[in-house]
PDB file of C-alpha atoms in Angstrom:
ATOM      1  CA  MET A  66      21.564  15.488  21.564  1.00 43.00           C
ATOM      2  CA  TRP A  67      21.289  18.615  19.440  1.00 45.00           C
ATOM      3  CA  LEU A  68      17.945  17.386  18.368  1.00 49.00           C
ATOM      4  CA  THR A  69      16.116  16.877  21.025  1.00 46.00           C
ATOM      5  CA  GLU A  70      16.534  20.785  22.308  1.00 46.00           C
ATOM      6  CA  ILE A  71      14.812  21.537  18.916  1.00 48.00           C
ATOM      7  CA  MET A  72      11.691  18.721  19.786  1.00 48.00           C
ATOM      8  CA  VAL A  73      11.346  18.772  23.765  1.00 44.00           C
ATOM      9  CA  THR A  74      10.341  21.254  25.765  1.00 42.00           C
ATOM     10  CA  ASP A  75      11.031  22.154  29.513  1.00 43.00           C
ATOM     11  CA  LYS A  76       7.621  21.125  29.995  1.00 42.00           C
ATOM     12  CA  LEU A  77       8.360  17.802  27.520  1.00 42.00           C
ATOM     13  CA  GLU A  78      11.570  16.949  29.372  1.00 44.00           C
ATOM     14  CA  LYS A  79       9.732  17.468  33.033  1.00 44.00           C
ATOM     15  CA  GLU A  80       6.710  15.433  32.225  1.00 52.00           C
ATOM     16  CA  ARG A  81       5.872  12.303  29.572  1.00 61.00           C
ATOM     17  CA  LEU A  82       4.888  13.582  26.555  1.00 74.00           C
ATOM     18  CA  ASP A  83       0.979  12.309  25.819  1.00 85.00           C
ATOM     19  CA  VAL A  84       0.741  10.875  23.073  1.00 88.00           C
ATOM     20  CA  ASP A  85      -2.690  10.454  23.118  1.00 88.00           C
ATOM     21  CA  ALA A  86      -3.354  14.260  24.086  1.00 89.00           C
ATOM     22  CA  VAL A  87      -1.375  15.434  20.821  1.00 90.00           C
ATOM     23  CA  VAL A  88      -3.026  12.790  18.701  1.00 91.00           C
ATOM     24  CA  THR A  89      -6.684  13.636  20.520  1.00 91.00           C
ATOM     25  CA  ARG A  90      -6.025  17.366  19.302  1.00 91.00           C
ATOM     26  CA  LEU A  91      -5.258  16.574  15.760  1.00 91.00           C
ATOM     27  CA  TYR A  92      -8.454  14.370  15.806  1.00 90.00           C
ATOM     28  CA  LYS A  93     -10.269  18.054  16.547  1.00 90.00           C
ATOM     29  CA  HIS A  94      -8.097  19.956  14.120  1.00 88.00           C
ATOM     30  CA  THR A  95      -8.976  17.234  11.203  1.00 89.00           C
ATOM     31  CA  GLY A  96     -12.169  15.785  12.103  1.00 90.00           C
ATOM     32  CA  LEU A  97     -10.496  12.770  11.322  1.00 89.00           C
ATOM     33  CA  SER A  98     -11.192  10.007  14.160  1.00 88.00           C
ATOM     34  CA  ASN A  99      -9.051   6.954  13.378  1.00 91.00           C
ATOM     35  CA  GLU A 100      -5.068   6.078  13.118  1.00 91.00           C
ATOM     36  CA  ARG A 101      -5.099   5.520   9.721  1.00 92.00           C
ATOM     37  CA  ALA A 102      -6.984   8.468   8.177  1.00 91.00           C
ATOM     38  CA  LEU A 103      -5.008  10.671  10.512  1.00 92.00           C
ATOM     39  CA  SER A 104      -1.694   8.694   9.181  1.00 92.00           C
ATOM     40  CA  LEU A 105      -2.685   9.244   5.455  1.00 92.00           C
ATOM     41  CA  GLU A 106      -3.914  13.095   6.467  1.00 92.00           C
ATOM     42  CA  MET A 107      -0.273  13.443   7.520  1.00 91.00           C
ATOM     43  CA  GLY A 108       1.572  11.846   4.082  1.00 92.00           C
ATOM     44  CA  LEU A 109       2.412   9.075   5.885  1.00 92.00           C
ATOM     45  CA  SER A 110       1.764   5.256   5.793  1.00 92.00           C
ATOM     46  CA  PRO A 111      -1.354   3.988   6.852  1.00 91.00           C
ATOM     47  CA  GLY A 112       0.208   2.242   9.863  1.00 90.00           C
ATOM     48  CA  ALA A 113       2.950   4.980  10.867  1.00 91.00           C
ATOM     49  CA  LEU A 114       0.865   6.642  13.665  1.00 91.00           C
ATOM     50  CA  TYR A 115      -0.214   3.397  15.155  1.00 90.00           C
ATOM     51  CA  GLN A 116       3.737   2.435  14.857  1.00 91.00           C
ATOM     52  CA  ALA A 117       4.948   5.336  16.547  1.00 89.00           C
ATOM     53  CA  LYS A 118       2.437   5.318  19.178  1.00 89.00           C
ATOM     54  CA  LYS A 119       3.493   1.687  20.235  1.00 88.00           C
ATOM     55  CA  ARG A 120       6.789   2.872  20.740  1.00 87.00           C
ATOM     56  CA  GLY A 121       5.577   5.985  22.601  1.00 86.00           C
ATOM     57  CA  SER A 122       6.668   8.213  20.508  1.00 88.00           C
ATOM     58  CA  LEU A 123       4.989  10.415  17.531  1.00 90.00           C
ATOM     59  CA  PRO A 124       6.246   9.713  13.953  1.00 91.00           C
ATOM     60  CA  TRP A 125       7.741  13.497  13.935  1.00 90.00           C
ATOM     61  CA  GLU A 126       9.098  14.207  10.717  1.00 88.00           C
ATOM     62  CA  GLY A 127       5.360  13.531   8.978  1.00 88.00           C
ATOM     63  CA  LEU A 128       3.744  15.467  12.121  1.00 89.00           C
ATOM     64  CA  ILE A 129       5.827  18.688  11.747  1.00 89.00           C
ATOM     65  CA  LYS A 130       5.453  18.969   8.090  1.00 89.00           C
ATOM     66  CA  TYR A 131       1.872  18.502   8.518  1.00 89.00           C
ATOM     67  CA  CYS A 132       1.645  21.182  10.939  1.00 89.00           C
ATOM     68  CA  LYS A 133       3.688  23.526   8.872  1.00 90.00           C
ATOM     69  CA  ASP A 134       1.975  22.962   5.524  1.00 88.00           C
ATOM     70  CA  ASN A 135      -1.795  23.451   7.567  1.00 88.00           C
ATOM     71  CA  SER A 136      -0.582  26.441   9.979  1.00 87.00           C
ATOM     72  CA  ILE A 137      -1.039  24.647  13.194  1.00 87.00           C
ATOM     73  CA  SER A 138       0.682  25.876  15.814  1.00 87.00           C
ATOM     74  CA  LEU A 139       3.180  23.330  18.047  1.00 85.00           C
ATOM     75  CA  ASP A 140       2.313  24.871  20.857  1.00 85.00           C
ATOM     76  CA  TRP A 141      -1.402  24.697  20.732  1.00 87.00           C
ATOM     77  CA  LEU A 142      -0.623  21.020  19.685  1.00 89.00           C
ATOM     78  CA  PHE A 143       1.851  19.905  22.597  1.00 84.00           C
ATOM     79  CA  ASP A 144      -0.665  22.137  25.122  1.00 83.00           C
ATOM     80  CA  LEU A 145       2.440  24.418  25.707  1.00 78.00           C
ATOM     81  CA  GLU A 146       2.607  28.108  26.826  1.00 63.00           C
ATOM     82  CA  THR A 147       5.139  29.767  25.031  1.00 50.00           C
ATOM     83  CA  LYS A 148       6.621  31.138  27.509  1.00 45.00           C
ATOM     84  CA  GLN A 149       7.556  27.318  28.301  1.00 45.00           C
ATOM     85  CA  VAL A 150       9.116  26.692  24.985  1.00 43.00           C
ATOM     86  CA  ALA A 151      13.252  25.642  25.669  1.00 44.00           C
ATOM     87  CA  PRO A 152      15.682  28.332  23.847  1.00 44.00           C
ATOM     88  CA  LEU A 153      17.201  26.255  20.914  1.00 45.00           C
ATOM     89  CA  ASN A 154      20.742  26.519  22.266  1.00 43.00           C
ATOM     90  CA  ASN A 155      22.968  24.738  24.186  1.00 43.00           C
ATOM     91  CA  GLY A 156      23.790  27.917  26.691  1.00 44.00           C
ATOM     92  CA  ILE A 157      26.706  28.605  23.530  1.00 43.00           C
ATOM     93  CA  GLY A 158      24.869  32.079  22.030  1.00 44.00           C
ATOM     94  CA  ASN A 159      22.000  31.728  19.517  1.00 50.00           C
ATOM     95  CA  THR A 160      20.957  29.019  17.370  1.00 51.00           C
ATOM     96  CA  SER A 161      21.035  30.561  14.086  1.00 69.00           C
ATOM     97  CA  ASP A 162      18.617  29.110  10.964  1.00 77.00           C
ATOM     98  CA  GLU A 163      21.538  28.250   9.300  1.00 83.00           C
ATOM     99  CA  LYS A 164      23.436  26.418  11.701  1.00 85.00           C
ATOM    100  CA  LEU A 165      20.038  24.127  12.241  1.00 84.00           C
ATOM    101  CA  LYS A 166      19.658  23.692   8.877  1.00 87.00           C
ATOM    102  CA  SER A 167      23.101  22.119   8.843  1.00 88.00           C
ATOM    103  CA  LYS A 168      22.571  19.798  11.842  1.00 88.00           C
ATOM    104  CA  LEU A 169      19.480  18.484   9.640  1.00 88.00           C
ATOM    105  CA  ILE A 170      21.308  18.265   6.779  1.00 91.00           C
ATOM    106  CA  GLU A 171      23.727  16.402   7.824  1.00 92.00           C
ATOM    107  CA  THR A 172      21.579  14.014  10.671  1.00 92.00           C
ATOM    108  CA  ASN A 173      19.396  13.549   7.130  1.00 92.00           C
ATOM    109  CA  ASN A 174      22.840  12.551   4.840  1.00 93.00           C
ATOM    110  CA  PHE A 175      23.408  10.374   7.929  1.00 94.00           C
ATOM    111  CA  VAL A 176      20.451   8.556   8.065  1.00 93.00           C
ATOM    112  CA  ASN A 177      20.134   8.137   4.299  1.00 93.00           C
ATOM    113  CA  SER A 178      23.423   6.761   3.942  1.00 94.00           C
ATOM    114  CA  VAL A 179      23.079   4.357   6.845  1.00 94.00           C
ATOM    115  CA  MET A 180      19.263   3.007   4.597  1.00 93.00           C
ATOM    116  CA  ASP A 181      21.671   2.732   1.470  1.00 92.00           C
ATOM    117  CA  GLU A 182      23.838  -0.018   3.863  1.00 93.00           C
ATOM    118  CA  ALA A 183      20.968  -1.296   5.610  1.00 92.00           C
ATOM    119  CA  ILE A 184      18.492  -2.028   2.493  1.00 92.00           C
ATOM    120  CA  ASP A 185      18.541  -4.795  -0.241  1.00 89.00           C
ATOM    121  CA  LYS A 186      19.553  -3.208  -3.583  1.00 88.00           C
ATOM    122  CA  ASN A 187      17.419  -5.537  -5.698  1.00 90.00           C
ATOM    123  CA  LEU A 188      13.967  -4.524  -4.368  1.00 87.00           C
ATOM    124  CA  LEU A 189      11.782  -3.223  -7.156  1.00 90.00           C
ATOM    125  CA  PRO A 190      11.950   0.812  -7.234  1.00 89.00           C
ATOM    126  CA  GLU A 191       8.599   1.203  -5.565  1.00 90.00           C
ATOM    127  CA  ARG A 192       8.827  -0.620  -2.425  1.00 90.00           C
ATOM    128  CA  MET A 193      12.798   0.917  -2.177  1.00 90.00           C
ATOM    129  CA  LEU A 194      10.412   4.144  -1.760  1.00 90.00           C
ATOM    130  CA  GLU A 195       8.172   2.823   0.765  1.00 91.00           C
ATOM    131  CA  VAL A 196      11.128   0.937   2.446  1.00 91.00           C
ATOM    132  CA  ARG A 197      12.988   4.027   3.071  1.00 91.00           C
ATOM    133  CA  LYS A 198       9.764   6.289   3.620  1.00 92.00           C
ATOM    134  CA  ALA A 199       8.706   3.846   6.605  1.00 92.00           C
ATOM    135  CA  LEU A 200      12.269   3.458   7.708  1.00 93.00           C
ATOM    136  CA  THR A 201      13.727   7.498   7.634  1.00 93.00           C
ATOM    137  CA  PRO A 202      11.261   9.051  10.326  1.00 93.00           C
ATOM    138  CA  ILE A 203      12.306   5.865  12.801  1.00 93.00           C
ATOM    139  CA  LEU A 204      16.159   6.020  11.939  1.00 93.00           C
ATOM    140  CA  PHE A 205      15.640   9.880  13.062  1.00 90.00           C
ATOM    141  CA  ASP A 206      13.839   8.954  16.534  1.00 90.00           C
ATOM    142  CA  ALA A 207      16.688   6.470  16.786  1.00 90.00           C
ATOM    143  CA  VAL A 208      19.625   9.230  16.016  1.00 90.00           C
ATOM    144  CA  VAL A 209      17.723  11.845  18.248  1.00 86.00           C
ATOM    145  CA  GLU A 210      17.896   8.835  21.292  1.00 87.00           C
ATOM    146  CA  TYR A 211      21.238   6.998  20.292  1.00 87.00           C
ATOM    147  CA  GLY A 212      23.191  10.037  18.183  1.00 89.00           C
ATOM    148  CA  GLN A 213      25.194   9.179  15.350  1.00 90.00           C
ATOM    149  CA  ASP A 214      26.521   6.092  16.275  1.00 91.00           C
ATOM    150  CA  LYS A 215      26.446   4.229  12.808  1.00 91.00           C
ATOM    151  CA  ALA A 216      26.673   0.444  14.426  1.00 93.00           C
ATOM    152  CA  ILE A 217      23.392   1.382  16.648  1.00 92.00           C
ATOM    153  CA  ILE A 218      21.312   2.946  14.101  1.00 93.00           C
ATOM    154  CA  ALA A 219      22.462   0.366  11.576  1.00 92.00           C
ATOM    155  CA  ALA A 220      21.237  -2.314  13.791  1.00 93.00           C
ATOM    156  CA  VAL A 221      17.997  -0.295  14.302  1.00 92.00           C
ATOM    157  CA  ALA A 222      17.813  -0.187  10.945  1.00 93.00           C
ATOM    158  CA  ARG A 223      18.111  -3.900  10.024  1.00 92.00           C
ATOM    159  CA  SER A 224      15.960  -4.289  13.072  1.00 92.00           C
ATOM    160  CA  THR A 225      13.149  -2.571  11.493  1.00 90.00           C
ATOM    161  CA  LEU A 226      13.389  -3.999   7.888  1.00 90.00           C
ATOM    162  CA  LYS A 227      12.662  -7.364   9.319  1.00 88.00           C
ATOM    163  CA  LEU A 228       9.455  -5.875  10.683  1.00 85.00           C
ATOM    164  CA  ILE A 229       8.104  -3.643   7.430  1.00 77.00           C
TER     165      ILE A 229
END
C-alpha cells in the first residue's frame, strides 16, 4: 500500500480519478489530439494509454517519467492545489528519498522476477523487450492494488500475456 501514498493525494482518495481530465490536460500541453500519438509522445506503446484508460487508470510509469522529463507539474496535471498533496509518510516519521528509492527498487526487482518467470524464454529479443515494456506498468499497478503477493501478481502477468 505504500506506493499508493506516493501516487494518490487526499483529493484523489476522496474522489474518483478523472482520467479524461488528466488526458485532456496532456492534450493541451502537447498539442496532440489522439491517444495513440500521446502514448508515443510519452515513450509508450501506441495502445498503452488506451489500455490504461479502459481499466480506468493511467500508464503511471510513463506518465510520471514524461512529466519529469518535460517539467510538467503533477499538481497542474491532476488539478490539485499544493496544500492538498498528501504527505509521503505513514505517520512514522519522514519518508526519506533513500527509503523511497529503496522501496521502488524493491518493487521493480519484484516485478522483474515475476516477468522472468511468466514470459516465454523462447521469444525473440525484440519481442521480449516489447512484452516487458507493455507488462511492466500493468504489474506495477497490480502491486499497488494487491501488494507484493507473488501468486496474484503472477496471475495478472499470465492473464495479461494472453492479451498481448
